[in-house]
Amino acid sequence: MSIVKSRHLKVPPLPSAMALTTFAVTTIICTPANDRCQPSREAYPGDVFYLHSCLLERAAKLGSSLGEGSMTALPIVETQSGDVSAYIPTNVISITDGQIFLSGDLFNAGIRPAINVGISVSRVGSTAQIKAMKKIAESIGKRSTIARIAQTIPSSKTLALTVDEQIVTIYTGTNIGYLDSLEITQVKKFLVQLRTYLKKNKPEFQEIIFSTKTFTGTAEALLKEVIKEQMELFLLQELA
């Protein structure tokens, strides 16, 4: 695949499925007399780590001398009963720059995307965020009303929020008092209308975020004003 002057995402063959297949074959062909086929941890073949690293080292970022461009590798690992301490998950985790752990229990509970924030981690962290997002995201861990915060996360495959919309959503969901007068089932509807109302009536908010990359006092004052106005309109609509 050519990666010149473009960006590509590479999803390699499922590492866990490949490892299980190799494991099954190994248990058949490996015998005590076969010195070249020695099992390692959890009876997996000894070269599993090498195979995984070969797949993932294909990710690259080319410099200007090579025409620029990048390829990002996204390995997907299936866990057994959610056990991330097993050989294959830890193998891949040790190679990559972090992991997003999707939980079946959270998915069935209606929390989508069903990301387990306790296990998920990024080695890149906040260095990839603008100052405005860093400031807003700090408040997430201070809130105990997880059910309401969960409702602020878009679950539609076609809905992608811009940075300013993410800031509006997180700020509204994590600051005490703004959503307390709403039922949990009303939160998503309110946030959609809030983002639309803000973009239409206070376009300067988006301009501030994009131009300064920070959540300034002016931006916060505009947002507070719009939240109050939209909440009054929303409650009147719901009562009508």
mmCIF file of N, CA and C in Angstrom, residues 104-234:
data_model
loop_
_atom_site.group_PDB
_atom_site.id
_atom_site.type_symbol
_atom_site.label_atom_id
_atom_site.label_comp_id
_atom_site.label_asym_id
_atom_site.label_seq_id
_atom_site.Cartn_x
_atom_site.Cartn_y
_atom_site.Cartn_z
ATOM 1 N N GLY A 104 -18.614 -5.554 27.147
ATOM 2 C CA GLY A 104 -19.927 -6.075 26.781
ATOM 3 C C GLY A 104 -20.985 -5.715 27.804
ATOM 4 N N ASP A 105 -20.606 -5.673 29.083
ATOM 5 C CA ASP A 105 -21.556 -5.325 30.142
ATOM 6 C C ASP A 105 -22.036 -3.880 29.997
ATOM 7 N N LEU A 106 -21.113 -2.975 29.691
ATOM 8 C CA LEU A 106 -21.501 -1.575 29.497
ATOM 9 C C LEU A 106 -22.380 -1.422 28.262
ATOM 10 N N PHE A 107 -22.050 -2.157 27.212
ATOM 11 C CA PHE A 107 -22.844 -2.099 25.981
ATOM 12 C C PHE A 107 -24.276 -2.549 26.249
ATOM 13 N N ASN A 108 -24.422 -3.648 26.972
ATOM 14 C CA ASN A 108 -25.758 -4.170 27.281
ATOM 15 C C ASN A 108 -26.525 -3.261 28.232
ATOM 16 N N ALA A 109 -25.784 -2.439 28.981
ATOM 17 C CA ALA A 109 -26.431 -1.497 29.897
ATOM 18 C C ALA A 109 -26.845 -0.212 29.195
ATOM 19 N N GLY A 110 -26.542 -0.115 27.889
ATOM 20 C CA GLY A 110 -26.949 1.050 27.112
ATOM 21 C C GLY A 110 -25.948 2.187 27.102
ATOM 22 N N ILE A 111 -24.758 1.954 27.655
ATOM 23 C CA ILE A 111 -23.718 2.985 27.659
ATOM 24 C C ILE A 111 -22.842 2.776 26.435
ATOM 25 N N ARG A 112 -22.962 3.671 25.467
ATOM 26 C CA ARG A 112 -22.246 3.521 24.204
ATOM 27 C C ARG A 112 -21.642 4.851 23.755
ATOM 28 N N PRO A 113 -20.386 4.869 23.326
ATOM 29 C CA PRO A 113 -19.493 3.724 23.194
ATOM 30 C C PRO A 113 -19.172 3.089 24.548
ATOM 31 N N ALA A 114 -19.151 1.755 24.579
ATOM 32 C CA ALA A 114 -19.019 1.003 25.830
ATOM 33 C C ALA A 114 -17.557 0.897 26.245
ATOM 34 N N ILE A 115 -16.955 2.024 26.560
ATOM 35 C CA ILE A 115 -15.531 2.062 26.898
ATOM 36 C C ILE A 115 -15.341 1.970 28.407
ATOM 37 N N ASN A 116 -14.562 0.997 28.838
ATOM 38 C CA ASN A 116 -14.203 0.861 30.245
ATOM 39 C C ASN A 116 -13.052 1.824 30.527
ATOM 40 N N VAL A 117 -13.352 2.931 31.192
ATOM 41 C CA VAL A 117 -12.338 3.976 31.387
ATOM 42 C C VAL A 117 -11.291 3.573 32.409
ATOM 43 N N GLY A 118 -11.583 2.555 33.214
ATOM 44 C CA GLY A 118 -10.616 2.104 34.210
ATOM 45 C C GLY A 118 -9.460 1.342 33.597
ATOM 46 N N ILE A 119 -9.731 0.603 32.532
ATOM 47 C CA ILE A 119 -8.701 -0.211 31.879
ATOM 48 C C ILE A 119 -8.094 0.514 30.690
ATOM 49 N N SER A 120 -8.882 1.334 30.035
ATOM 50 C CA SER A 120 -8.390 2.054 28.854
ATOM 51 C C SER A 120 -7.340 3.085 29.267
ATOM 52 N N VAL A 121 -6.322 3.233 28.444
ATOM 53 C CA VAL A 121 -5.249 4.171 28.767
ATOM 54 C C VAL A 121 -4.558 4.611 27.481
ATOM 55 N N SER A 122 -4.014 5.811 27.508
ATOM 56 C CA SER A 122 -3.258 6.314 26.362
ATOM 57 C C SER A 122 -1.914 6.839 26.833
ATOM 58 N N ARG A 123 -0.849 6.411 26.173
ATOM 59 C CA ARG A 123 0.474 6.924 26.520
ATOM 60 C C ARG A 123 0.704 8.304 25.907
ATOM 61 N N VAL A 124 -0.168 8.670 24.980
ATOM 62 C CA VAL A 124 -0.084 10.008 24.396
ATOM 63 C C VAL A 124 -0.700 11.021 25.351
ATOM 64 N N GLY A 125 -1.876 10.660 25.884
ATOM 65 C CA GLY A 125 -2.530 11.473 26.898
ATOM 66 C C GLY A 125 -2.914 12.859 26.435
ATOM 67 N N SER A 126 -2.811 13.807 27.350
ATOM 68 C CA SER A 126 -3.295 15.162 27.082
ATOM 69 C C SER A 126 -2.383 15.949 26.148
ATOM 70 N N THR A 127 -1.235 15.380 25.786
ATOM 71 C CA THR A 127 -0.339 16.110 24.881
ATOM 72 C C THR A 127 -0.961 16.306 23.507
ATOM 73 N N ALA A 128 -1.977 15.488 23.195
ATOM 74 C CA ALA A 128 -2.635 15.609 21.892
ATOM 75 C C ALA A 128 -3.851 16.523 21.949
ATOM 76 N N GLN A 129 -4.140 17.091 23.127
ATOM 77 C CA GLN A 129 -5.321 17.933 23.286
ATOM 78 C C GLN A 129 -4.937 19.412 23.280
ATOM 79 N N ILE A 130 -5.874 20.239 22.823
ATOM 80 C CA ILE A 130 -5.666 21.681 22.932
ATOM 81 C C ILE A 130 -5.942 22.098 24.377
ATOM 82 N N LYS A 131 -5.501 23.282 24.773
ATOM 83 C CA LYS A 131 -5.626 23.722 26.159
ATOM 84 C C LYS A 131 -7.078 23.777 26.619
ATOM 85 N N ALA A 132 -7.968 24.164 25.713
ATOM 86 C CA ALA A 132 -9.388 24.263 26.074
ATOM 87 C C ALA A 132 -9.943 22.907 26.478
ATOM 88 N N MET A 133 -9.594 21.850 25.726
ATOM 89 C CA MET A 133 -10.092 20.515 26.036
ATOM 90 C C MET A 133 -9.476 19.989 27.330
ATOM 91 N N LYS A 134 -8.197 20.275 27.570
ATOM 92 C CA LYS A 134 -7.552 19.846 28.812
ATOM 93 C C LYS A 134 -8.284 20.415 30.025
ATOM 94 N N LYS A 135 -8.612 21.713 29.947
ATOM 95 C CA LYS A 135 -9.254 22.383 31.069
ATOM 96 C C LYS A 135 -10.631 21.801 31.347
ATOM 97 N N ILE A 136 -11.400 21.540 30.289
ATOM 98 C CA ILE A 136 -12.755 21.023 30.452
ATOM 99 C C ILE A 136 -12.733 19.575 30.930
ATOM 100 N N ALA A 137 -11.824 18.768 30.383
ATOM 101 C CA ALA A 137 -11.795 17.335 30.693
ATOM 102 C C ALA A 137 -11.425 17.064 32.144
ATOM 103 N N GLU A 138 -10.746 18.000 32.805
ATOM 104 C CA GLU A 138 -10.357 17.808 34.198
ATOM 105 C C GLU A 138 -11.554 17.581 35.108
ATOM 106 N N SER A 139 -12.691 18.163 34.745
ATOM 107 C CA SER A 139 -13.864 18.106 35.619
ATOM 108 C C SER A 139 -14.603 16.779 35.544
ATOM 109 N N ILE A 140 -14.299 15.936 34.554
ATOM 110 C CA ILE A 140 -15.031 14.675 34.407
ATOM 111 C C ILE A 140 -14.852 13.793 35.628
ATOM 112 N N GLY A 141 -13.621 13.689 36.110
ATOM 113 C CA GLY A 141 -13.352 12.819 37.245
ATOM 114 C C GLY A 141 -13.931 13.327 38.552
ATOM 115 N N LYS A 142 -14.387 14.577 38.589
ATOM 116 C CA LYS A 142 -14.909 15.153 39.820
ATOM 117 C C LYS A 142 -16.411 14.928 39.985
ATOM 118 N N ARG A 143 -17.059 14.416 38.944
ATOM 119 C CA ARG A 143 -18.493 14.221 39.003
ATOM 120 C C ARG A 143 -18.827 12.781 39.314
ATOM 121 N N SER A 144 -19.822 12.576 40.156
ATOM 122 C CA SER A 144 -20.248 11.226 40.513
ATOM 123 C C SER A 144 -21.501 10.810 39.759
ATOM 124 N N THR A 145 -22.141 11.755 39.065
ATOM 125 C CA THR A 145 -23.372 11.443 38.341
ATOM 126 C C THR A 145 -23.019 10.836 36.988
ATOM 127 N N ILE A 146 -22.542 9.603 37.024
ATOM 128 C CA ILE A 146 -22.035 8.945 35.824
ATOM 129 C C ILE A 146 -23.137 8.743 34.788
ATOM 130 N N ALA A 147 -24.346 8.461 35.239
ATOM 131 C CA ALA A 147 -25.443 8.192 34.301
ATOM 132 C C ALA A 147 -25.708 9.395 33.406
ATOM 133 N N ARG A 148 -25.648 10.591 33.983
ATOM 134 C CA ARG A 148 -25.888 11.797 33.184
ATOM 135 C C ARG A 148 -24.715 12.068 32.243
ATOM 136 N N ILE A 149 -23.503 11.859 32.735
ATOM 137 C CA ILE A 149 -22.336 12.062 31.880
ATOM 138 C C ILE A 149 -22.365 11.099 30.706
ATOM 139 N N ALA A 150 -22.803 9.867 30.960
ATOM 140 C CA ALA A 150 -22.874 8.868 29.891
ATOM 141 C C ALA A 150 -23.820 9.313 28.787
ATOM 142 N N GLN A 151 -24.854 10.047 29.156
ATOM 143 C CA GLN A 151 -25.818 10.508 28.167
ATOM 144 C C GLN A 151 -25.252 11.617 27.281
ATOM 145 N N THR A 152 -24.143 12.225 27.705
ATOM 146 C CA THR A 152 -23.548 13.289 26.898
ATOM 147 C C THR A 152 -22.693 12.735 25.770
ATOM 148 N N ILE A 153 -22.423 11.424 25.785
ATOM 149 C CA ILE A 153 -21.557 10.819 24.773
ATOM 150 C C ILE A 153 -22.400 10.379 23.589
ATOM 151 N N PRO A 154 -22.161 10.909 22.398
ATOM 152 C CA PRO A 154 -22.944 10.503 21.223
ATOM 153 C C PRO A 154 -22.733 9.028 20.926
ATOM 154 N N SER A 155 -23.815 8.301 20.656
ATOM 155 C CA SER A 155 -23.702 6.874 20.352
ATOM 156 C C SER A 155 -24.004 6.579 18.890
ATOM 157 N N SER A 156 -24.263 7.620 18.110
ATOM 158 C CA SER A 156 -24.555 7.424 16.698
ATOM 159 C C SER A 156 -23.273 7.274 15.895
ATOM 160 N N LYS A 157 -23.259 6.327 14.968
ATOM 161 C CA LYS A 157 -22.086 6.098 14.133
ATOM 162 C C LYS A 157 -21.828 7.271 13.195
ATOM 163 N N THR A 158 -22.871 8.040 12.911
ATOM 164 C CA THR A 158 -22.740 9.126 11.935
ATOM 165 C C THR A 158 -22.520 10.488 12.584
ATOM 166 N N LEU A 159 -22.544 10.542 13.928
ATOM 167 C CA LEU A 159 -22.431 11.823 14.620
ATOM 168 C C LEU A 159 -21.021 12.008 15.176
ATOM 169 N N ALA A 160 -20.296 12.944 14.611
ATOM 170 C CA ALA A 160 -18.958 13.281 15.099
ATOM 171 C C ALA A 160 -18.954 14.749 15.498
ATOM 172 N N LEU A 161 -18.610 15.029 16.736
ATOM 173 C CA LEU A 161 -18.646 16.394 17.239
ATOM 174 C C LEU A 161 -17.327 17.107 16.969
ATOM 175 N N THR A 162 -17.418 18.384 16.638
ATOM 176 C CA THR A 162 -16.224 19.209 16.500
ATOM 177 C C THR A 162 -15.679 19.504 17.897
ATOM 178 N N VAL A 163 -14.472 20.064 17.972
ATOM 179 C CA VAL A 163 -13.850 20.324 19.270
ATOM 180 C C VAL A 163 -14.701 21.266 20.111
ATOM 181 N N ASP A 164 -15.227 22.328 19.506
ATOM 182 C CA ASP A 164 -16.042 23.268 20.275
ATOM 183 C C ASP A 164 -17.324 22.607 20.773
ATOM 184 N N GLU A 165 -17.900 21.694 19.976
ATOM 185 C CA GLU A 165 -19.102 20.974 20.406
ATOM 186 C C GLU A 165 -18.776 20.010 21.540
ATOM 187 N N GLN A 166 -17.606 19.395 21.494
ATOM 188 C CA GLN A 166 -17.185 18.513 22.582
ATOM 189 C C GLN A 166 -17.023 19.296 23.876
ATOM 190 N N ILE A 167 -16.449 20.485 23.780
ATOM 191 C CA ILE A 167 -16.254 21.324 24.963
ATOM 192 C C ILE A 167 -17.596 21.721 25.565
ATOM 193 N N VAL A 168 -18.540 22.106 24.717
ATOM 194 C CA VAL A 168 -19.889 22.454 25.183
ATOM 195 C C VAL A 168 -20.527 21.268 25.898
ATOM 196 N N THR A 169 -20.421 20.094 25.298
ATOM 197 C CA THR A 169 -21.049 18.894 25.843
ATOM 198 C C THR A 169 -20.443 18.503 27.180
ATOM 199 N N ILE A 170 -19.115 18.468 27.258
ATOM 200 C CA ILE A 170 -18.448 18.061 28.497
ATOM 201 C C ILE A 170 -18.681 19.085 29.605
ATOM 202 N N TYR A 171 -18.591 20.366 29.275
ATOM 203 C CA TYR A 171 -18.793 21.415 30.272
ATOM 204 C C TYR A 171 -20.198 21.331 30.861
ATOM 205 N N THR A 172 -21.194 21.180 29.999
ATOM 206 C CA THR A 172 -22.583 21.124 30.460
ATOM 207 C C THR A 172 -22.835 19.872 31.292
ATOM 208 N N GLY A 173 -22.234 18.763 30.890
ATOM 209 C CA GLY A 173 -22.483 17.504 31.586
ATOM 210 C C GLY A 173 -21.770 17.358 32.903
ATOM 211 N N THR A 174 -20.660 18.073 33.089
ATOM 212 C CA THR A 174 -19.855 17.868 34.294
ATOM 213 C C THR A 174 -19.976 18.974 35.329
ATOM 214 N N ASN A 175 -20.592 20.079 34.990
ATOM 215 C CA ASN A 175 -20.760 21.153 35.965
ATOM 216 C C ASN A 175 -22.072 20.984 36.718
ATOM 217 N N ILE A 176 -21.964 21.006 38.028
ATOM 218 C CA ILE A 176 -23.107 20.727 38.892
ATOM 219 C C ILE A 176 -24.232 21.737 38.663
ATOM 220 N N GLY A 177 -25.440 21.215 38.484
ATOM 221 C CA GLY A 177 -26.624 22.058 38.398
ATOM 222 C C GLY A 177 -27.219 22.208 37.022
ATOM 223 N N TYR A 178 -26.424 22.123 35.974
ATOM 224 C CA TYR A 178 -26.935 22.398 34.635
ATOM 225 C C TYR A 178 -27.954 21.362 34.163
ATOM 226 N N LEU A 179 -27.711 20.102 34.433
ATOM 227 C CA LEU A 179 -28.606 19.053 33.936
ATOM 228 C C LEU A 179 -29.474 18.443 35.032
ATOM 229 N N ASP A 180 -29.360 18.957 36.254
ATOM 230 C CA ASP A 180 -30.075 18.356 37.379
ATOM 231 C C ASP A 180 -31.588 18.455 37.252
ATOM 232 N N SER A 181 -32.078 19.439 36.512
ATOM 233 C CA SER A 181 -33.527 19.610 36.369
ATOM 234 C C SER A 181 -34.110 18.734 35.260
ATOM 235 N N LEU A 182 -33.255 17.990 34.570
ATOM 236 C CA LEU A 182 -33.713 17.137 33.466
ATOM 237 C C LEU A 182 -33.730 15.676 33.871
ATOM 238 N N GLU A 183 -34.643 14.929 33.261
ATOM 239 C CA GLU A 183 -34.598 13.480 33.385
ATOM 240 C C GLU A 183 -33.430 12.964 32.543
ATOM 241 N N ILE A 184 -32.904 11.808 32.909
ATOM 242 C CA ILE A 184 -31.768 11.256 32.174
ATOM 243 C C ILE A 184 -32.109 11.068 30.701
ATOM 244 N N THR A 185 -33.354 10.695 30.428
ATOM 245 C CA THR A 185 -33.772 10.462 29.040
ATOM 246 C C THR A 185 -33.869 11.749 28.226
ATOM 247 N N GLN A 186 -33.863 12.906 28.905
ATOM 248 C CA GLN A 186 -33.974 14.194 28.209
ATOM 249 C C GLN A 186 -32.613 14.814 27.892
ATOM 250 N N VAL A 187 -31.556 14.274 28.481
ATOM 251 C CA VAL A 187 -30.237 14.910 28.389
ATOM 252 C C VAL A 187 -29.742 15.022 26.952
ATOM 253 N N LYS A 188 -29.791 13.933 26.204
ATOM 254 C CA LYS A 188 -29.271 13.951 24.833
ATOM 255 C C LYS A 188 -30.018 14.959 23.962
ATOM 256 N N LYS A 189 -31.343 14.972 24.092
ATOM 257 C CA LYS A 189 -32.155 15.893 23.300
ATOM 258 C C LYS A 189 -31.791 17.332 23.622
ATOM 259 N N PHE A 190 -31.612 17.626 24.903
ATOM 260 C CA PHE A 190 -31.252 18.986 25.308
ATOM 261 C C PHE A 190 -29.897 19.388 24.743
ATOM 262 N N LEU A 191 -28.923 18.490 24.805
ATOM 263 C CA LEU A 191 -27.575 18.813 24.336
ATOM 264 C C LEU A 191 -27.535 19.064 22.834
ATOM 265 N N VAL A 192 -28.321 18.300 22.081
ATOM 266 C CA VAL A 192 -28.393 18.517 20.632
ATOM 267 C C VAL A 192 -28.922 19.914 20.344
ATOM 268 N N GLN A 193 -30.004 20.286 21.040
ATOM 269 C CA GLN A 193 -30.590 21.608 20.837
ATOM 270 C C GLN A 193 -29.657 22.716 21.329
ATOM 271 N N LEU A 194 -28.933 22.439 22.410
ATOM 272 C CA LEU A 194 -27.996 23.427 22.948
ATOM 273 C C LEU A 194 -26.876 23.728 21.951
ATOM 274 N N ARG A 195 -26.307 22.693 21.368
ATOM 275 C CA ARG A 195 -25.217 22.899 20.400
ATOM 276 C C ARG A 195 -25.705 23.669 19.175
ATOM 277 N N THR A 196 -26.919 23.349 18.730
ATOM 278 C CA THR A 196 -27.494 24.051 17.580
ATOM 279 C C THR A 196 -27.770 25.514 17.915
ATOM 280 N N TYR A 197 -28.340 25.749 19.093
ATOM 281 C CA TYR A 197 -28.670 27.106 19.542
ATOM 282 C C TYR A 197 -27.406 27.955 19.681
ATOM 283 N N LEU A 198 -26.353 27.368 20.247
ATOM 284 C CA LEU A 198 -25.102 28.092 20.447
ATOM 285 C C LEU A 198 -24.464 28.479 19.116
ATOM 286 N N LYS A 199 -24.451 27.541 18.187
ATOM 287 C CA LYS A 199 -23.826 27.799 16.889
ATOM 288 C C LYS A 199 -24.578 28.889 16.120
ATOM 289 N N LYS A 200 -25.901 28.908 16.288
ATOM 290 C CA LYS A 200 -26.727 29.862 15.554
ATOM 291 C C LYS A 200 -26.697 31.252 16.181
ATOM 292 N N ASN A 201 -26.743 31.307 17.505
ATOM 293 C CA ASN A 201 -26.894 32.592 18.181
ATOM 294 C C ASN A 201 -25.596 33.181 18.738
ATOM 295 N N LYS A 202 -24.604 32.333 18.974
ATOM 296 C CA LYS A 202 -23.335 32.822 19.514
ATOM 297 C C LYS A 202 -22.161 32.236 18.726
ATOM 298 N N PRO A 203 -22.042 32.556 17.446
ATOM 299 C CA PRO A 203 -20.953 32.000 16.629
ATOM 300 C C PRO A 203 -19.572 32.421 17.119
ATOM 301 N N GLU A 204 -19.533 33.490 17.913
ATOM 302 C CA GLU A 204 -18.238 33.955 18.413
ATOM 303 C C GLU A 204 -17.597 32.947 19.365
ATOM 304 N N PHE A 205 -18.424 32.066 19.981
ATOM 305 C CA PHE A 205 -17.874 31.029 20.867
ATOM 306 C C PHE A 205 -16.937 30.106 20.089
ATOM 307 N N GLN A 206 -17.410 29.633 18.938
ATOM 308 C CA GLN A 206 -16.593 28.759 18.098
ATOM 309 C C GLN A 206 -15.335 29.479 17.621
ATOM 310 N N GLU A 207 -15.478 30.750 17.288
ATOM 311 C CA GLU A 207 -14.336 31.534 16.815
ATOM 312 C C GLU A 207 -13.258 31.642 17.895
ATOM 313 N N ILE A 208 -13.691 31.825 19.149
ATOM 314 C CA ILE A 208 -12.733 31.940 20.257
ATOM 315 C C ILE A 208 -11.965 30.633 20.445
ATOM 316 N N ILE A 209 -12.701 29.511 20.450
ATOM 317 C CA ILE A 209 -12.065 28.202 20.661
ATOM 318 C C ILE A 209 -11.072 27.896 19.552
ATOM 319 N N PHE A 210 -11.475 28.118 18.315
ATOM 320 C CA PHE A 210 -10.611 27.773 17.181
ATOM 321 C C PHE A 210 -9.417 28.719 17.040
ATOM 322 N N SER A 211 -9.601 29.978 17.410
ATOM 323 C CA SER A 211 -8.515 30.953 17.233
ATOM 324 C C SER A 211 -7.506 30.922 18.380
ATOM 325 N N THR A 212 -7.993 30.721 19.618
ATOM 326 C CA THR A 212 -7.098 30.758 20.783
ATOM 327 C C THR A 212 -6.711 29.376 21.287
ATOM 328 N N LYS A 213 -7.510 28.363 20.938
ATOM 329 C CA LYS A 213 -7.288 26.984 21.406
ATOM 330 C C LYS A 213 -7.405 26.868 22.932
ATOM 331 N N THR A 214 -8.003 27.875 23.573
ATOM 332 C CA THR A 214 -8.167 27.867 25.024
ATOM 333 C C THR A 214 -9.616 28.186 25.387
ATOM 334 N N PHE A 215 -10.011 27.738 26.585
ATOM 335 C CA PHE A 215 -11.360 28.002 27.084
ATOM 336 C C PHE A 215 -11.282 29.264 27.926
ATOM 337 N N THR A 216 -11.404 30.394 27.286
ATOM 338 C CA THR A 216 -11.221 31.688 27.941
ATOM 339 C C THR A 216 -12.420 32.041 28.812
ATOM 340 N N GLY A 217 -12.232 33.075 29.636
ATOM 341 C CA GLY A 217 -13.331 33.546 30.462
ATOM 342 C C GLY A 217 -14.493 34.051 29.628
ATOM 343 N N THR A 218 -14.185 34.683 28.512
ATOM 344 C CA THR A 218 -15.234 35.165 27.606
ATOM 345 C C THR A 218 -16.034 34.004 27.036
ATOM 346 N N ALA A 219 -15.332 32.949 26.629
ATOM 347 C CA ALA A 219 -16.007 31.773 26.080
ATOM 348 C C ALA A 219 -16.895 31.118 27.128
ATOM 349 N N GLU A 220 -16.403 31.029 28.360
ATOM 350 C CA GLU A 220 -17.195 30.420 29.433
ATOM 351 C C GLU A 220 -18.433 31.255 29.742
ATOM 352 N N ALA A 221 -18.287 32.574 29.744
ATOM 353 C CA ALA A 221 -19.430 33.454 30.003
ATOM 354 C C ALA A 221 -20.490 33.300 28.914
ATOM 355 N N LEU A 222 -20.061 33.211 27.665
ATOM 356 C CA LEU A 222 -20.997 32.998 26.555
ATOM 357 C C LEU A 222 -21.728 31.675 26.714
ATOM 358 N N LEU A 223 -20.983 30.642 27.081
ATOM 359 C CA LEU A 223 -21.580 29.316 27.217
ATOM 360 C C LEU A 223 -22.585 29.272 28.365
ATOM 361 N N LYS A 224 -22.240 29.878 29.485
ATOM 362 C CA LYS A 224 -23.167 29.917 30.620
ATOM 363 C C LYS A 224 -24.468 30.618 30.238
ATOM 364 N N GLU A 225 -24.337 31.715 29.518
ATOM 365 C CA GLU A 225 -25.514 32.479 29.082
ATOM 366 C C GLU A 225 -26.410 31.638 28.172
ATOM 367 N N VAL A 226 -25.795 30.933 27.233
ATOM 368 C CA VAL A 226 -26.560 30.121 26.285
ATOM 369 C C VAL A 226 -27.208 28.929 26.981
ATOM 370 N N ILE A 227 -26.499 28.301 27.916
ATOM 371 C CA ILE A 227 -27.072 27.160 28.645
ATOM 372 C C ILE A 227 -28.333 27.593 29.390
ATOM 373 N N LYS A 228 -28.263 28.751 30.039
ATOM 374 C CA LYS A 228 -29.422 29.256 30.778
ATOM 375 C C LYS A 228 -30.594 29.533 29.844
ATOM 376 N N GLU A 229 -30.313 30.194 28.716
ATOM 377 C CA GLU A 229 -31.378 30.524 27.761
ATOM 378 C C GLU A 229 -32.000 29.261 27.173
ATOM 379 N N GLN A 230 -31.155 28.322 26.760
ATOM 380 C CA GLN A 230 -31.665 27.109 26.130
ATOM 381 C C GLN A 230 -32.409 26.221 27.122
ATOM 382 N N MET A 231 -31.969 26.208 28.377
ATOM 383 C CA MET A 231 -32.657 25.407 29.387
ATOM 384 C C MET A 231 -34.076 25.924 29.597
ATOM 385 N N GLU A 232 -34.236 27.234 29.639
ATOM 386 C CA GLU A 232 -35.570 27.817 29.803
ATOM 387 C C GLU A 232 -36.463 27.461 28.622
ATOM 388 N N LEU A 233 -35.932 27.569 27.407
ATOM 389 C CA LEU A 233 -36.699 27.218 26.206
ATOM 390 C C LEU A 233 -37.049 25.734 26.191
ATOM 391 N N PHE A 234 -36.087 24.917 26.568
ATOM 392 C CA PHE A 234 -36.286 23.466 26.527
ATOM 393 C C PHE A 234 -37.370 23.031 27.511
#
